Short mmCIF file of N, CA, C and O in Angstrom, two decimals:
data_model
loop_
_atom_site.label_atom_id
_atom_site.label_comp_id
_atom_site.label_asym_id
_atom_site.label_seq_id
_atom_site.Cartn_x
_atom_site.Cartn_y
_atom_site.Cartn_z
N MET A 1 4.39 -12.11 20.04
CA MET A 1 3.83 -10.79 19.74
C MET A 1 4.49 -9.84 20.66
O MET A 1 4.46 -10.04 21.92
N GLU A 2 5.09 -8.79 20.21
CA GLU A 2 5.82 -7.82 21.07
C GLU A 2 4.95 -6.94 21.81
O GLU A 2 5.30 -6.49 22.97
N ASP A 3 3.75 -6.55 21.33
CA ASP A 3 2.80 -5.55 22.01
C ASP A 3 1.44 -6.01 21.71
O ASP A 3 0.84 -5.42 20.77
N GLU A 4 0.80 -6.86 22.44
CA GLU A 4 -0.47 -7.36 22.14
C GLU A 4 -1.53 -6.34 22.30
O GLU A 4 -2.56 -6.27 21.48
N GLU A 5 -1.37 -5.39 23.29
CA GLU A 5 -2.37 -4.27 23.45
C GLU A 5 -2.40 -3.37 22.20
O GLU A 5 -3.46 -3.05 21.72
N PHE A 6 -1.16 -3.08 21.67
CA PHE A 6 -1.08 -2.24 20.45
C PHE A 6 -1.77 -3.03 19.26
O PHE A 6 -2.50 -2.39 18.52
N ALA A 7 -1.46 -4.27 19.10
CA ALA A 7 -2.03 -5.05 17.98
C ALA A 7 -3.59 -5.17 18.13
O ALA A 7 -4.24 -4.99 17.10
N ALA A 8 -4.07 -5.40 19.33
CA ALA A 8 -5.54 -5.40 19.50
C ALA A 8 -6.16 -4.07 19.19
O ALA A 8 -7.23 -4.05 18.57
N GLU A 9 -5.56 -3.03 19.62
CA GLU A 9 -6.09 -1.69 19.27
C GLU A 9 -6.07 -1.38 17.78
O GLU A 9 -7.03 -0.90 17.24
N THR A 10 -5.01 -1.79 17.18
CA THR A 10 -4.88 -1.58 15.77
C THR A 10 -5.87 -2.35 14.99
O THR A 10 -6.60 -1.84 14.10
N LEU A 11 -6.14 -3.60 15.38
CA LEU A 11 -7.10 -4.42 14.73
C LEU A 11 -8.61 -3.89 14.92
O LEU A 11 -9.48 -4.37 14.27
N THR A 12 -8.82 -3.04 15.95
CA THR A 12 -10.10 -2.49 16.05
C THR A 12 -10.33 -1.34 15.02
O THR A 12 -11.42 -1.10 14.68
N ASN A 13 -9.24 -0.83 14.49
CA ASN A 13 -9.26 0.33 13.59
C ASN A 13 -9.10 -0.17 12.12
O ASN A 13 -9.58 0.39 11.19
N ILE A 14 -8.27 -1.23 11.92
CA ILE A 14 -8.00 -1.83 10.65
C ILE A 14 -8.46 -3.27 10.60
O ILE A 14 -8.05 -4.05 11.51
N ASN A 15 -9.41 -3.57 9.85
CA ASN A 15 -9.98 -4.96 9.76
C ASN A 15 -8.84 -5.99 9.49
O ASN A 15 -7.94 -5.77 8.70
N TYR A 16 -8.94 -7.07 10.24
CA TYR A 16 -7.98 -8.13 10.17
C TYR A 16 -7.84 -8.59 8.65
O TYR A 16 -6.71 -8.88 8.20
N PHE A 17 -8.98 -8.72 7.98
CA PHE A 17 -8.95 -9.27 6.64
C PHE A 17 -8.24 -8.32 5.70
O PHE A 17 -7.62 -8.77 4.68
N ARG A 18 -8.23 -7.09 6.00
CA ARG A 18 -7.47 -6.05 5.20
C ARG A 18 -5.99 -6.30 5.36
O ARG A 18 -5.18 -6.18 4.55
N LEU A 19 -5.57 -6.59 6.63
CA LEU A 19 -4.21 -6.73 6.88
C LEU A 19 -3.66 -8.17 6.51
O LEU A 19 -2.50 -8.37 6.46
N ALA A 20 -4.62 -9.14 6.37
CA ALA A 20 -4.15 -10.54 6.20
C ALA A 20 -3.31 -10.68 5.03
O ALA A 20 -2.28 -11.46 5.07
N HIS A 21 -3.50 -9.92 3.88
CA HIS A 21 -2.64 -10.05 2.72
C HIS A 21 -1.21 -9.66 3.16
O HIS A 21 -0.21 -10.29 2.72
N TYR A 22 -1.03 -8.63 3.92
CA TYR A 22 0.34 -8.14 4.36
C TYR A 22 1.06 -9.20 5.23
O TYR A 22 2.20 -9.33 5.11
N PHE A 23 0.24 -9.83 6.13
CA PHE A 23 0.82 -10.89 6.88
C PHE A 23 1.30 -12.03 6.07
O PHE A 23 2.33 -12.69 6.32
N SER A 24 0.62 -12.42 4.92
CA SER A 24 0.96 -13.45 4.13
C SER A 24 2.31 -13.30 3.51
O SER A 24 2.91 -14.27 3.08
N LEU A 25 2.77 -12.00 3.34
CA LEU A 25 4.03 -11.79 2.79
C LEU A 25 5.21 -12.34 3.62
O LEU A 25 6.27 -12.58 3.15
N TYR A 26 4.86 -12.60 4.91
CA TYR A 26 5.86 -13.11 5.89
C TYR A 26 5.69 -14.54 6.17
O TYR A 26 6.40 -15.08 7.10
N LEU A 27 4.73 -15.23 5.51
CA LEU A 27 4.56 -16.67 5.85
C LEU A 27 5.50 -17.55 5.05
O LEU A 27 5.84 -17.23 3.86
N GLN A 28 5.97 -18.64 5.72
CA GLN A 28 6.80 -19.51 5.05
C GLN A 28 5.94 -20.64 4.58
O GLN A 28 4.74 -20.75 4.76
N GLU A 29 6.55 -21.56 3.74
CA GLU A 29 5.74 -22.69 3.19
C GLU A 29 5.12 -23.56 4.22
O GLU A 29 4.14 -24.21 3.98
N ASP A 30 5.72 -23.75 5.42
CA ASP A 30 5.22 -24.55 6.43
C ASP A 30 4.06 -23.85 7.20
O ASP A 30 3.57 -24.48 8.15
N GLY A 31 3.60 -22.60 6.85
CA GLY A 31 2.54 -21.95 7.49
C GLY A 31 3.00 -21.13 8.64
O GLY A 31 2.10 -20.45 9.29
N LYS A 32 4.28 -21.09 8.99
CA LYS A 32 4.73 -20.30 10.18
C LYS A 32 5.35 -19.01 9.57
O LYS A 32 5.73 -18.95 8.44
N TYR A 33 5.24 -18.04 10.51
CA TYR A 33 5.91 -16.74 10.05
C TYR A 33 7.40 -16.82 10.15
O TYR A 33 7.94 -17.54 10.91
N LYS A 34 8.04 -16.06 9.14
CA LYS A 34 9.48 -15.96 9.17
C LYS A 34 10.04 -15.56 10.64
O LYS A 34 9.33 -14.61 11.17
N GLU A 35 11.11 -16.01 11.06
CA GLU A 35 11.69 -15.59 12.28
C GLU A 35 11.98 -14.07 12.28
O GLU A 35 12.45 -13.49 11.33
N GLY A 36 11.56 -13.47 13.43
CA GLY A 36 11.69 -11.99 13.48
C GLY A 36 10.65 -11.15 12.94
O GLY A 36 10.74 -9.93 12.97
N THR A 37 9.58 -11.81 12.48
CA THR A 37 8.42 -10.97 11.94
C THR A 37 7.78 -10.23 13.02
O THR A 37 7.50 -10.84 14.12
N LYS A 38 7.57 -8.99 12.85
CA LYS A 38 6.96 -8.06 13.84
C LYS A 38 5.70 -7.46 13.30
O LYS A 38 5.62 -7.14 12.18
N PHE A 39 4.72 -7.33 14.18
CA PHE A 39 3.41 -6.78 13.77
C PHE A 39 3.65 -5.39 13.32
O PHE A 39 3.01 -5.02 12.32
N LYS A 40 4.46 -4.61 13.97
CA LYS A 40 4.69 -3.22 13.50
C LYS A 40 5.36 -3.16 12.12
O LYS A 40 5.07 -2.23 11.30
N GLU A 41 6.16 -4.17 11.77
CA GLU A 41 6.74 -4.14 10.41
C GLU A 41 5.67 -4.41 9.39
O GLU A 41 5.65 -3.79 8.36
N VAL A 42 4.75 -5.37 9.60
CA VAL A 42 3.67 -5.60 8.75
C VAL A 42 2.87 -4.35 8.63
O VAL A 42 2.40 -4.01 7.48
N LEU A 43 2.56 -3.68 9.70
CA LEU A 43 1.80 -2.47 9.67
C LEU A 43 2.44 -1.43 8.84
O LEU A 43 1.85 -0.67 8.18
N ARG A 44 3.79 -1.31 8.91
CA ARG A 44 4.56 -0.35 8.17
C ARG A 44 4.41 -0.59 6.63
O ARG A 44 4.25 0.35 5.82
N VAL A 45 4.36 -1.86 6.31
CA VAL A 45 4.17 -2.26 4.83
C VAL A 45 2.75 -1.83 4.40
O VAL A 45 2.56 -1.25 3.31
N TYR A 46 1.81 -2.11 5.26
CA TYR A 46 0.41 -1.71 5.05
C TYR A 46 0.27 -0.21 4.88
O TYR A 46 -0.33 0.29 3.91
N ASP A 47 0.89 0.53 5.74
CA ASP A 47 0.82 1.96 5.72
C ASP A 47 1.50 2.55 4.42
O ASP A 47 0.94 3.47 3.78
N PHE A 48 2.57 1.98 4.10
CA PHE A 48 3.32 2.42 2.87
C PHE A 48 2.44 2.19 1.60
O PHE A 48 2.25 3.05 0.79
N ASP A 49 1.85 1.04 1.56
CA ASP A 49 0.95 0.64 0.45
C ASP A 49 -0.23 1.57 0.31
O ASP A 49 -0.63 2.09 -0.71
N ARG A 50 -0.88 1.87 1.58
CA ARG A 50 -1.97 2.73 1.65
C ARG A 50 -1.72 4.18 1.11
O ARG A 50 -2.38 4.73 0.33
N LYS A 51 -0.59 4.69 1.59
CA LYS A 51 -0.08 5.99 1.18
C LYS A 51 0.26 6.02 -0.30
O LYS A 51 -0.12 7.02 -1.00
N LEU A 52 0.89 5.06 -0.84
CA LEU A 52 1.21 4.94 -2.25
C LEU A 52 -0.01 4.88 -3.11
O LEU A 52 -0.14 5.64 -4.13
N ARG A 53 -1.03 4.13 -2.73
CA ARG A 53 -2.23 4.06 -3.50
C ARG A 53 -2.99 5.44 -3.52
O ARG A 53 -3.48 5.83 -4.51
N SER A 54 -2.90 6.09 -2.34
CA SER A 54 -3.51 7.39 -2.25
C SER A 54 -2.87 8.39 -3.22
O SER A 54 -3.54 9.27 -3.96
N LEU A 55 -1.54 8.42 -3.20
CA LEU A 55 -0.84 9.34 -4.10
C LEU A 55 -1.17 9.01 -5.58
O LEU A 55 -1.36 9.92 -6.34
N LEU A 56 -1.15 7.73 -5.95
CA LEU A 56 -1.35 7.28 -7.32
C LEU A 56 -2.79 7.67 -7.74
O LEU A 56 -3.00 8.14 -8.83
N MET A 57 -3.78 7.46 -6.88
CA MET A 57 -5.14 7.82 -7.18
C MET A 57 -5.30 9.33 -7.43
O MET A 57 -5.98 9.83 -8.36
N GLY A 58 -4.57 10.11 -6.59
CA GLY A 58 -4.68 11.53 -6.75
C GLY A 58 -4.02 11.98 -8.08
O GLY A 58 -4.63 12.80 -8.78
N ALA A 59 -2.88 11.42 -8.44
CA ALA A 59 -2.18 11.70 -9.80
C ALA A 59 -3.13 11.29 -10.88
O ALA A 59 -3.28 11.99 -11.91
N LEU A 60 -3.81 10.11 -10.79
CA LEU A 60 -4.68 9.69 -11.84
C LEU A 60 -5.87 10.57 -12.00
O LEU A 60 -6.29 10.84 -13.14
N GLU A 61 -6.45 10.99 -10.90
CA GLU A 61 -7.53 12.03 -10.99
C GLU A 61 -7.10 13.29 -11.74
O GLU A 61 -7.88 13.80 -12.52
N GLU A 62 -5.96 13.81 -11.34
CA GLU A 62 -5.45 14.97 -12.03
C GLU A 62 -5.27 14.76 -13.57
O GLU A 62 -5.61 15.66 -14.28
N LEU A 63 -4.80 13.58 -13.86
CA LEU A 63 -4.55 13.31 -15.28
C LEU A 63 -5.90 13.25 -16.00
O LEU A 63 -6.06 13.72 -17.17
N GLU A 64 -6.84 12.61 -15.33
CA GLU A 64 -8.22 12.55 -16.03
C GLU A 64 -8.84 13.89 -16.14
O GLU A 64 -9.46 14.08 -17.24
N GLU A 65 -8.61 14.78 -15.19
CA GLU A 65 -9.25 16.18 -15.33
C GLU A 65 -8.62 16.99 -16.40
O GLU A 65 -9.23 17.90 -16.97
N LEU A 66 -7.33 16.60 -16.88
CA LEU A 66 -6.72 17.37 -17.94
C LEU A 66 -7.30 16.99 -19.20
O LEU A 66 -7.03 17.77 -20.20
N GLY A 67 -8.07 15.97 -19.35
CA GLY A 67 -8.67 15.53 -20.56
C GLY A 67 -7.56 15.13 -21.66
O GLY A 67 -7.63 15.54 -22.75
N ILE A 68 -6.74 14.26 -21.23
CA ILE A 68 -5.67 13.86 -22.06
C ILE A 68 -6.16 13.09 -23.30
O ILE A 68 -7.04 12.28 -23.24
N GLN A 69 -5.48 13.41 -24.35
CA GLN A 69 -5.82 12.80 -25.61
C GLN A 69 -4.67 11.91 -26.20
O GLN A 69 -3.56 12.03 -25.61
N ASP A 70 -4.81 11.02 -27.04
CA ASP A 70 -3.87 10.19 -27.62
C ASP A 70 -2.78 11.08 -28.17
O ASP A 70 -2.91 11.98 -28.91
N GLY A 71 -1.39 10.71 -27.79
CA GLY A 71 -0.29 11.43 -28.19
C GLY A 71 0.15 12.66 -27.29
O GLY A 71 1.14 13.14 -27.55
N ASP A 72 -0.65 12.89 -26.27
CA ASP A 72 -0.34 14.03 -25.43
C ASP A 72 0.82 13.70 -24.52
O ASP A 72 1.00 12.53 -24.11
N THR A 73 1.51 14.69 -24.10
CA THR A 73 2.64 14.50 -23.09
C THR A 73 2.26 15.48 -21.97
O THR A 73 1.99 16.66 -22.13
N VAL A 74 2.42 14.93 -20.77
CA VAL A 74 2.09 15.72 -19.51
C VAL A 74 3.32 15.59 -18.55
O VAL A 74 3.88 14.48 -18.42
N ARG A 75 3.70 16.69 -18.00
CA ARG A 75 4.76 16.73 -16.92
C ARG A 75 4.12 16.99 -15.61
O ARG A 75 3.30 17.92 -15.38
N MET A 76 4.33 16.01 -14.64
CA MET A 76 3.71 16.10 -13.30
C MET A 76 4.62 15.42 -12.36
O MET A 76 5.19 14.41 -12.59
N TYR A 77 4.79 16.08 -11.16
CA TYR A 77 5.69 15.54 -10.10
C TYR A 77 7.03 15.30 -10.56
O TYR A 77 7.71 14.41 -10.13
N GLY A 78 7.49 16.14 -11.56
CA GLY A 78 8.80 16.01 -12.08
C GLY A 78 9.03 14.87 -13.02
O GLY A 78 10.21 14.46 -13.40
N LEU A 79 7.89 14.25 -13.40
CA LEU A 79 8.00 13.04 -14.38
C LEU A 79 7.23 13.47 -15.63
O LEU A 79 6.49 14.29 -15.68
N ARG A 80 7.69 12.77 -16.71
CA ARG A 80 7.01 12.94 -17.99
C ARG A 80 6.17 11.74 -18.26
O ARG A 80 6.52 10.63 -18.14
N PHE A 81 4.83 12.02 -18.67
CA PHE A 81 3.93 11.01 -19.05
C PHE A 81 3.57 11.19 -20.48
O PHE A 81 3.00 12.20 -20.84
N ASP A 82 3.76 10.11 -21.27
CA ASP A 82 3.33 10.09 -22.65
C ASP A 82 2.17 9.13 -22.76
O ASP A 82 2.22 8.06 -22.39
N TYR A 83 1.07 9.62 -23.31
CA TYR A 83 -0.19 8.90 -23.38
C TYR A 83 -0.36 8.33 -24.85
O TYR A 83 -0.44 9.22 -25.71
N TYR A 84 -0.49 7.10 -24.99
CA TYR A 84 -0.83 6.47 -26.33
C TYR A 84 -1.83 5.43 -26.08
O TYR A 84 -1.65 4.65 -25.01
N LYS A 85 -2.73 5.23 -26.92
CA LYS A 85 -3.75 4.26 -26.67
C LYS A 85 -3.20 2.93 -27.17
O LYS A 85 -2.33 2.75 -27.93
#
């Protein structure tokens, strides 16, 4: 572990079980972590996922508020969304 104090502080703010899934991405079949795995790298993946989920939820809420109907087309964030049931 490159910075145990940082890891301990982080784990007081983010539950271990929340991070466990992200650690599992770096596990090998023998149960050991891939060589070079860093706590901060796992945390970066967690942060990216958290921010992406937040953006997607915001976009979904906006789409819901528009009252989209079958066959509607919406342009948002420079993207085109076609809605079909």
